[in-house]
Short mmCIF file of C-alpha atoms and ligand atoms in Angstrom, two decimals:
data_model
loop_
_atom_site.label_atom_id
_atom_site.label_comp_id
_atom_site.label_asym_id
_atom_site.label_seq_id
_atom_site.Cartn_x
_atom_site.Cartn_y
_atom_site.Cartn_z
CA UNK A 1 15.71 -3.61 18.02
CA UNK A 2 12.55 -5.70 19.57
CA UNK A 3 11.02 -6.27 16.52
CA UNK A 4 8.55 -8.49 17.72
CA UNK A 5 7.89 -6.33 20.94
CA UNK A 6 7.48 -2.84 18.65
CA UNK A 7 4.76 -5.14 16.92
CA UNK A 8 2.67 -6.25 19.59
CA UNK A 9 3.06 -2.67 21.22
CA UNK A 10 0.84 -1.64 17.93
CA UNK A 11 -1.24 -4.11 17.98
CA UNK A 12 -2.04 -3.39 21.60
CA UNK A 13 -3.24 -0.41 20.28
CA UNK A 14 -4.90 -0.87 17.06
CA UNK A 15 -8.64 -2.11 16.41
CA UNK A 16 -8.79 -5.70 15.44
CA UNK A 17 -10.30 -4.23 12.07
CA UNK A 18 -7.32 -2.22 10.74
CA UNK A 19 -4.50 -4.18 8.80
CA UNK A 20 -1.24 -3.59 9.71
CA UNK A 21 1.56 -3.78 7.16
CA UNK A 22 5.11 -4.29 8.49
CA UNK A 23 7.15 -1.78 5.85
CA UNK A 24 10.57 -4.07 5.81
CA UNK A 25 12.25 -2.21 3.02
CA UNK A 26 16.02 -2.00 3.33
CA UNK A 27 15.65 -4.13 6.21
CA UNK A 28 17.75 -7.72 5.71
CA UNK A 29 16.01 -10.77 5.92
CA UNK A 30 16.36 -11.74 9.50
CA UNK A 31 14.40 -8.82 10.80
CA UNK A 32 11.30 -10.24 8.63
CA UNK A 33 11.97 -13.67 10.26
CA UNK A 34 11.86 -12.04 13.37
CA UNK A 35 8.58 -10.36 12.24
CA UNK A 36 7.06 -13.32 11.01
CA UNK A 37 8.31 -15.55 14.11
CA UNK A 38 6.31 -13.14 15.99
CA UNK A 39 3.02 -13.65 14.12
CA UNK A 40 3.04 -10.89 11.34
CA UNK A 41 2.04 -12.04 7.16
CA UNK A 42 1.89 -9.09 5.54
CA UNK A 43 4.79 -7.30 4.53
CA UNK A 44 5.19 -3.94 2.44
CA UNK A 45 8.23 -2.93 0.34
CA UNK A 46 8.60 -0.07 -2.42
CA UNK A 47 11.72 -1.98 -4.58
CA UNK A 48 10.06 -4.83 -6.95
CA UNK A 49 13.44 -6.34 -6.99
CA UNK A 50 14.43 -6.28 -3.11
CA UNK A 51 10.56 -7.32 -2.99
CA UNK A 52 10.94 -10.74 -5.22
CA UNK A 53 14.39 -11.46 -3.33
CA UNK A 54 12.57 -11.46 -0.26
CA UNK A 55 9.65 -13.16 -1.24
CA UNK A 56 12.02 -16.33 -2.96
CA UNK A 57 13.67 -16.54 0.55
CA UNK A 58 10.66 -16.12 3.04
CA UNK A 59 7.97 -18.55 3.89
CA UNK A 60 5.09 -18.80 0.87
CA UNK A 61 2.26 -17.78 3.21
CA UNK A 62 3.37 -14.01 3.59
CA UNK A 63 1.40 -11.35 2.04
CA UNK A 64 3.48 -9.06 0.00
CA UNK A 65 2.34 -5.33 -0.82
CA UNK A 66 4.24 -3.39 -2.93
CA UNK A 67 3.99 0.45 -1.92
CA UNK A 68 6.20 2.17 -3.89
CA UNK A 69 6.26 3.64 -7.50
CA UNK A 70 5.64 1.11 -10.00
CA UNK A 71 7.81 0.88 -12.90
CA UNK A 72 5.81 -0.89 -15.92
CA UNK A 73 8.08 -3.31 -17.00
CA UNK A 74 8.82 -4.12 -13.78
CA UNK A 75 5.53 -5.76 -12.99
CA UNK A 76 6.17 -9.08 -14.27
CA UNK A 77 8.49 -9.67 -12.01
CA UNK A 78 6.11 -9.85 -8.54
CA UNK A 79 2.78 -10.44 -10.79
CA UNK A 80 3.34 -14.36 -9.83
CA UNK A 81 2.94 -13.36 -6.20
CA UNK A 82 2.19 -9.67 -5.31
CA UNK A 83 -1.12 -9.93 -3.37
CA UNK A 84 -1.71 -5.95 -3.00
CA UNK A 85 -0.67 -3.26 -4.96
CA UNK A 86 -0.69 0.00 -2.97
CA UNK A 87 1.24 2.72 -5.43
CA UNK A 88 -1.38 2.83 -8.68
CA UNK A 89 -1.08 6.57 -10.05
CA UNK A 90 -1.88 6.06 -13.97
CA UNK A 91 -4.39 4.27 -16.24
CA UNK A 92 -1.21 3.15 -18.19
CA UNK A 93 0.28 1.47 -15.11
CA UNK A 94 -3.53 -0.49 -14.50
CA UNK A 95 -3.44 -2.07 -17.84
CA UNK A 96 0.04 -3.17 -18.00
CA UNK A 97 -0.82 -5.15 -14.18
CA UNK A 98 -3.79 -6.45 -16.13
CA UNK A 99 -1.97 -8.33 -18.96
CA UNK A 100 0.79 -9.26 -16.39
CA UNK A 101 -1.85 -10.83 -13.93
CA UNK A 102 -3.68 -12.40 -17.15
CA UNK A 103 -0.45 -13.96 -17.76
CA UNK A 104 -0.33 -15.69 -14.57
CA UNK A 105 -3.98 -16.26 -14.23
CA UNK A 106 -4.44 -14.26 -11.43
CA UNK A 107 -6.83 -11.60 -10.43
CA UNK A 108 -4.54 -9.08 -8.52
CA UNK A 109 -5.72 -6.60 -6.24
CA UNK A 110 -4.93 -2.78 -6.82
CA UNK A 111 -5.24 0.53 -4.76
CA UNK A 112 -5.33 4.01 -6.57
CA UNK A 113 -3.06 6.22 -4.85
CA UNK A 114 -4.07 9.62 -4.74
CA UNK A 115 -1.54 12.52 -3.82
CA UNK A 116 -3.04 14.17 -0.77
CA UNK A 117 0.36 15.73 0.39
CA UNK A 118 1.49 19.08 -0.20
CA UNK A 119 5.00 18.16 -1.20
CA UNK A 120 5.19 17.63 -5.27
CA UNK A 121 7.55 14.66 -4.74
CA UNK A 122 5.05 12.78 -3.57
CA UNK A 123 2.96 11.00 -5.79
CA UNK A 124 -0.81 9.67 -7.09
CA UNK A 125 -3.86 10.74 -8.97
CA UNK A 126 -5.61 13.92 -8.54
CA UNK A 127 -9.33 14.12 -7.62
CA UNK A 128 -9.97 14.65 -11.28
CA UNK A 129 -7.07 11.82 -12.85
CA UNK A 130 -9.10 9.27 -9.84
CA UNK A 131 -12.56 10.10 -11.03
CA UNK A 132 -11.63 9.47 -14.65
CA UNK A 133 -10.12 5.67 -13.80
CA UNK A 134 -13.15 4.89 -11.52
CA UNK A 135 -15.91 5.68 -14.49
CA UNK A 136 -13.73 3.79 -16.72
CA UNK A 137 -13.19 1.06 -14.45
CA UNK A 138 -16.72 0.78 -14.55
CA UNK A 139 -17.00 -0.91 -17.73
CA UNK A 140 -14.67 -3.77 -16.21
CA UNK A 141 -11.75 -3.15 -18.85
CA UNK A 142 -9.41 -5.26 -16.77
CA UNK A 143 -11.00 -8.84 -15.57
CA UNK A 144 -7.43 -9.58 -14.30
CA UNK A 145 -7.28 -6.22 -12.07
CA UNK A 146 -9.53 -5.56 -8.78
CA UNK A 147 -9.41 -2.27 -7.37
CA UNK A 148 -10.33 -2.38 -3.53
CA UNK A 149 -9.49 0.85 -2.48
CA UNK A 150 -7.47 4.27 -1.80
CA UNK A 151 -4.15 4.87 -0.56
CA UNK A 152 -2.49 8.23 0.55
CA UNK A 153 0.41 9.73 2.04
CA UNK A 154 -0.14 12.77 4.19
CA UNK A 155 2.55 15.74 3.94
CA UNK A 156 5.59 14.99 6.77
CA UNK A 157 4.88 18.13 9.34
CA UNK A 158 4.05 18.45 12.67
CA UNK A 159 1.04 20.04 12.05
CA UNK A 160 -1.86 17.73 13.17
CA UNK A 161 -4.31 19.51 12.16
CA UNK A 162 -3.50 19.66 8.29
CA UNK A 163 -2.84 15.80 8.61
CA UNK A 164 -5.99 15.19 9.91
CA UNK A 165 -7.64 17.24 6.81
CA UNK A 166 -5.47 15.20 3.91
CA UNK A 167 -6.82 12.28 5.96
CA UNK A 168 -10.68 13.58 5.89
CA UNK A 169 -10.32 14.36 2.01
CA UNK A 170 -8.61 10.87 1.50
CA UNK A 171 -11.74 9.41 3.21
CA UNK A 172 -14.38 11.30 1.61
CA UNK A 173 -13.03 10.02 -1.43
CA UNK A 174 -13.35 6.73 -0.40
CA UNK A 175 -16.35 6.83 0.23
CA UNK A 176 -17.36 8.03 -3.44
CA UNK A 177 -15.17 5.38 -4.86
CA UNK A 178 -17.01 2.88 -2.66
CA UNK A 179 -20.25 4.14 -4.69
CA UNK A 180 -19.19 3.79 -7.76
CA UNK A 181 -17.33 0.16 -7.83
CA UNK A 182 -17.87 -3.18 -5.75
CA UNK A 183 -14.82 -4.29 -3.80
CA UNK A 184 -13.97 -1.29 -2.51
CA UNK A 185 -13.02 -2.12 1.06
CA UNK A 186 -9.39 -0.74 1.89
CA UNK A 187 -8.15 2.17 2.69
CA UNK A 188 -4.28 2.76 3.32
CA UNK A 189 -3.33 5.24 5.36
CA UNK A 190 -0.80 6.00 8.08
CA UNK A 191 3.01 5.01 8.92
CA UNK A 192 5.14 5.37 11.70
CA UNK A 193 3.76 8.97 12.77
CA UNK A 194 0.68 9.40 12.01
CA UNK A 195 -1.38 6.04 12.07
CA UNK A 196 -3.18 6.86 15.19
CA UNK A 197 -4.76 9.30 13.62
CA UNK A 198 -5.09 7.68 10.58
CA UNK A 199 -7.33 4.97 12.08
CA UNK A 200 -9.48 7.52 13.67
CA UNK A 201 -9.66 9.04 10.57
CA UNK A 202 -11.23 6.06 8.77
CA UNK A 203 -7.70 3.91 7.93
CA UNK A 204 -8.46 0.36 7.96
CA UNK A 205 -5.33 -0.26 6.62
CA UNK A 206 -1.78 1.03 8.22
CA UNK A 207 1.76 1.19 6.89
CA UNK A 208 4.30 0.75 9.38
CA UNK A 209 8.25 0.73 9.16
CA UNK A 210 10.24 2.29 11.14
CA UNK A 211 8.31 1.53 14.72
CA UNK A 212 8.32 -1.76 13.87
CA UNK A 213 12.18 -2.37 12.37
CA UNK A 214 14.01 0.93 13.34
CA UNK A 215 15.07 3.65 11.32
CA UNK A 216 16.61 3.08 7.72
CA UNK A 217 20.13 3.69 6.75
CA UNK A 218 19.89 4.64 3.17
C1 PLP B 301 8.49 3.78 3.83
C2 PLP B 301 7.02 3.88 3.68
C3 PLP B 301 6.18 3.68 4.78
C4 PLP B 301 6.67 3.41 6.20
O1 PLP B 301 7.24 4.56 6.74
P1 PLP B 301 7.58 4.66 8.31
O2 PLP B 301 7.55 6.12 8.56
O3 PLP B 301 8.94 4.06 8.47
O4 PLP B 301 6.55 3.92 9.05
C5 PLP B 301 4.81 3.72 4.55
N1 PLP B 301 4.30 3.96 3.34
C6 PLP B 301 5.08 4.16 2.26
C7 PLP B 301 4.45 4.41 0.93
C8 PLP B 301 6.46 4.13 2.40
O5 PLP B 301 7.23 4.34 1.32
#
């Protein structure tokens, strides 16, 4: 695997404006030193524990997203470092980062993941659950919590052109939210297939594992 090749053939291709996070989960830690020999500072991983493993062995400037499901009492455990937090489906889930982040004295930064997908196994907020959280949010019940934007996971098909709608409706609700709070500036979607369109469907913020480490063995 070129790991540092795969990453500047995206970057080639990507507008200077769009983030791109290197998904490393499962991967072992040489693969991010080959990633971050090549340039790259923000990594993604869904496992808070493989996460903080990583993050004790790598160097301190590296980003580190989680985007998988959050388990609450997990969260002390990467609230010292986590800079983004992509997977936030439940008001429950925003108040336990809160008191975690209070703890440290940090302000972290949240997305709200909506469920755009058709597949039920995916997860996040409906359009209703979403609006709820962003009126509440709007009486600032979390100093310790920022949320900057959306993130969604289209449904895996080959079908472009229901992709490209989850994408539009993920959009259009980002551009609500950005109506209704300040710091709303990020919005995460696309992986390995489907980025490209992703970005020209408003992304400015890509999730990318396998093109950039290979597929995962499980
Ligand atoms: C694993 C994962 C990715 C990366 O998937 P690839 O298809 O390997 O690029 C992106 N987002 C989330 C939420 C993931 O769990």
């Amino acid at each position: 695997m070129n790991i540092a090749g795969n990453l500047s053939t995206i970057l080639d291709e990507i507008p200077k404006e769009v983030s791109l996070v290197a998904v490393s989960k499962t991967k072992p830690i040489e693969d991010l030193e080959a990633a971050y020999a090549a340039g790259q500072r923000i990594f993604g991983e869904n496992k808070i524990q493989e996460m903080t493993t990583k993050w004790e062995a790598l160097p301190k400037d590296i980003q580190w997203h989680m985007i998988g499901t959050v388990q609450s009492n997990k969260v002390k455990y990467m609230a010292p470092y986590v800079s983004l937090i992509h997977g936030v489906d439940r008001a429950k889930l925003l108040a336990e980062i809160n008191k975690q982040a209070a703890k440290n004295e940090r302000v972290i930064d949240c997305l709200l993941q909506v469920h755009i997908a058709q597949e039920s196994t995916k997860f996040g907020l409906n359009e209703e659950e979403l609006n709820q959280i962003m009126s509440h949010q709007q009486t600032n019940p979390f100093p310790n919590i920022r949320i900057v934007g959306l993130m969604g996971m289209a449904t895996f098909t080959s079908n472009t052109k229901q992709i490209k709608q989850e994408f539009q409706y993920l959009k259009s609700l980002f551009d609500q939210a950005s109506t209704q709070l300040n710091n709303i500036n990020t919005l995460s979607m696309g992986m390995s297939g489907d980025y490209s369109l992703a970005i020209e469907e408003g992304s400015n913020m890509i999730r990318v594992g396998s093109k950039i480490f290979g597929e995962r063995n499980y």
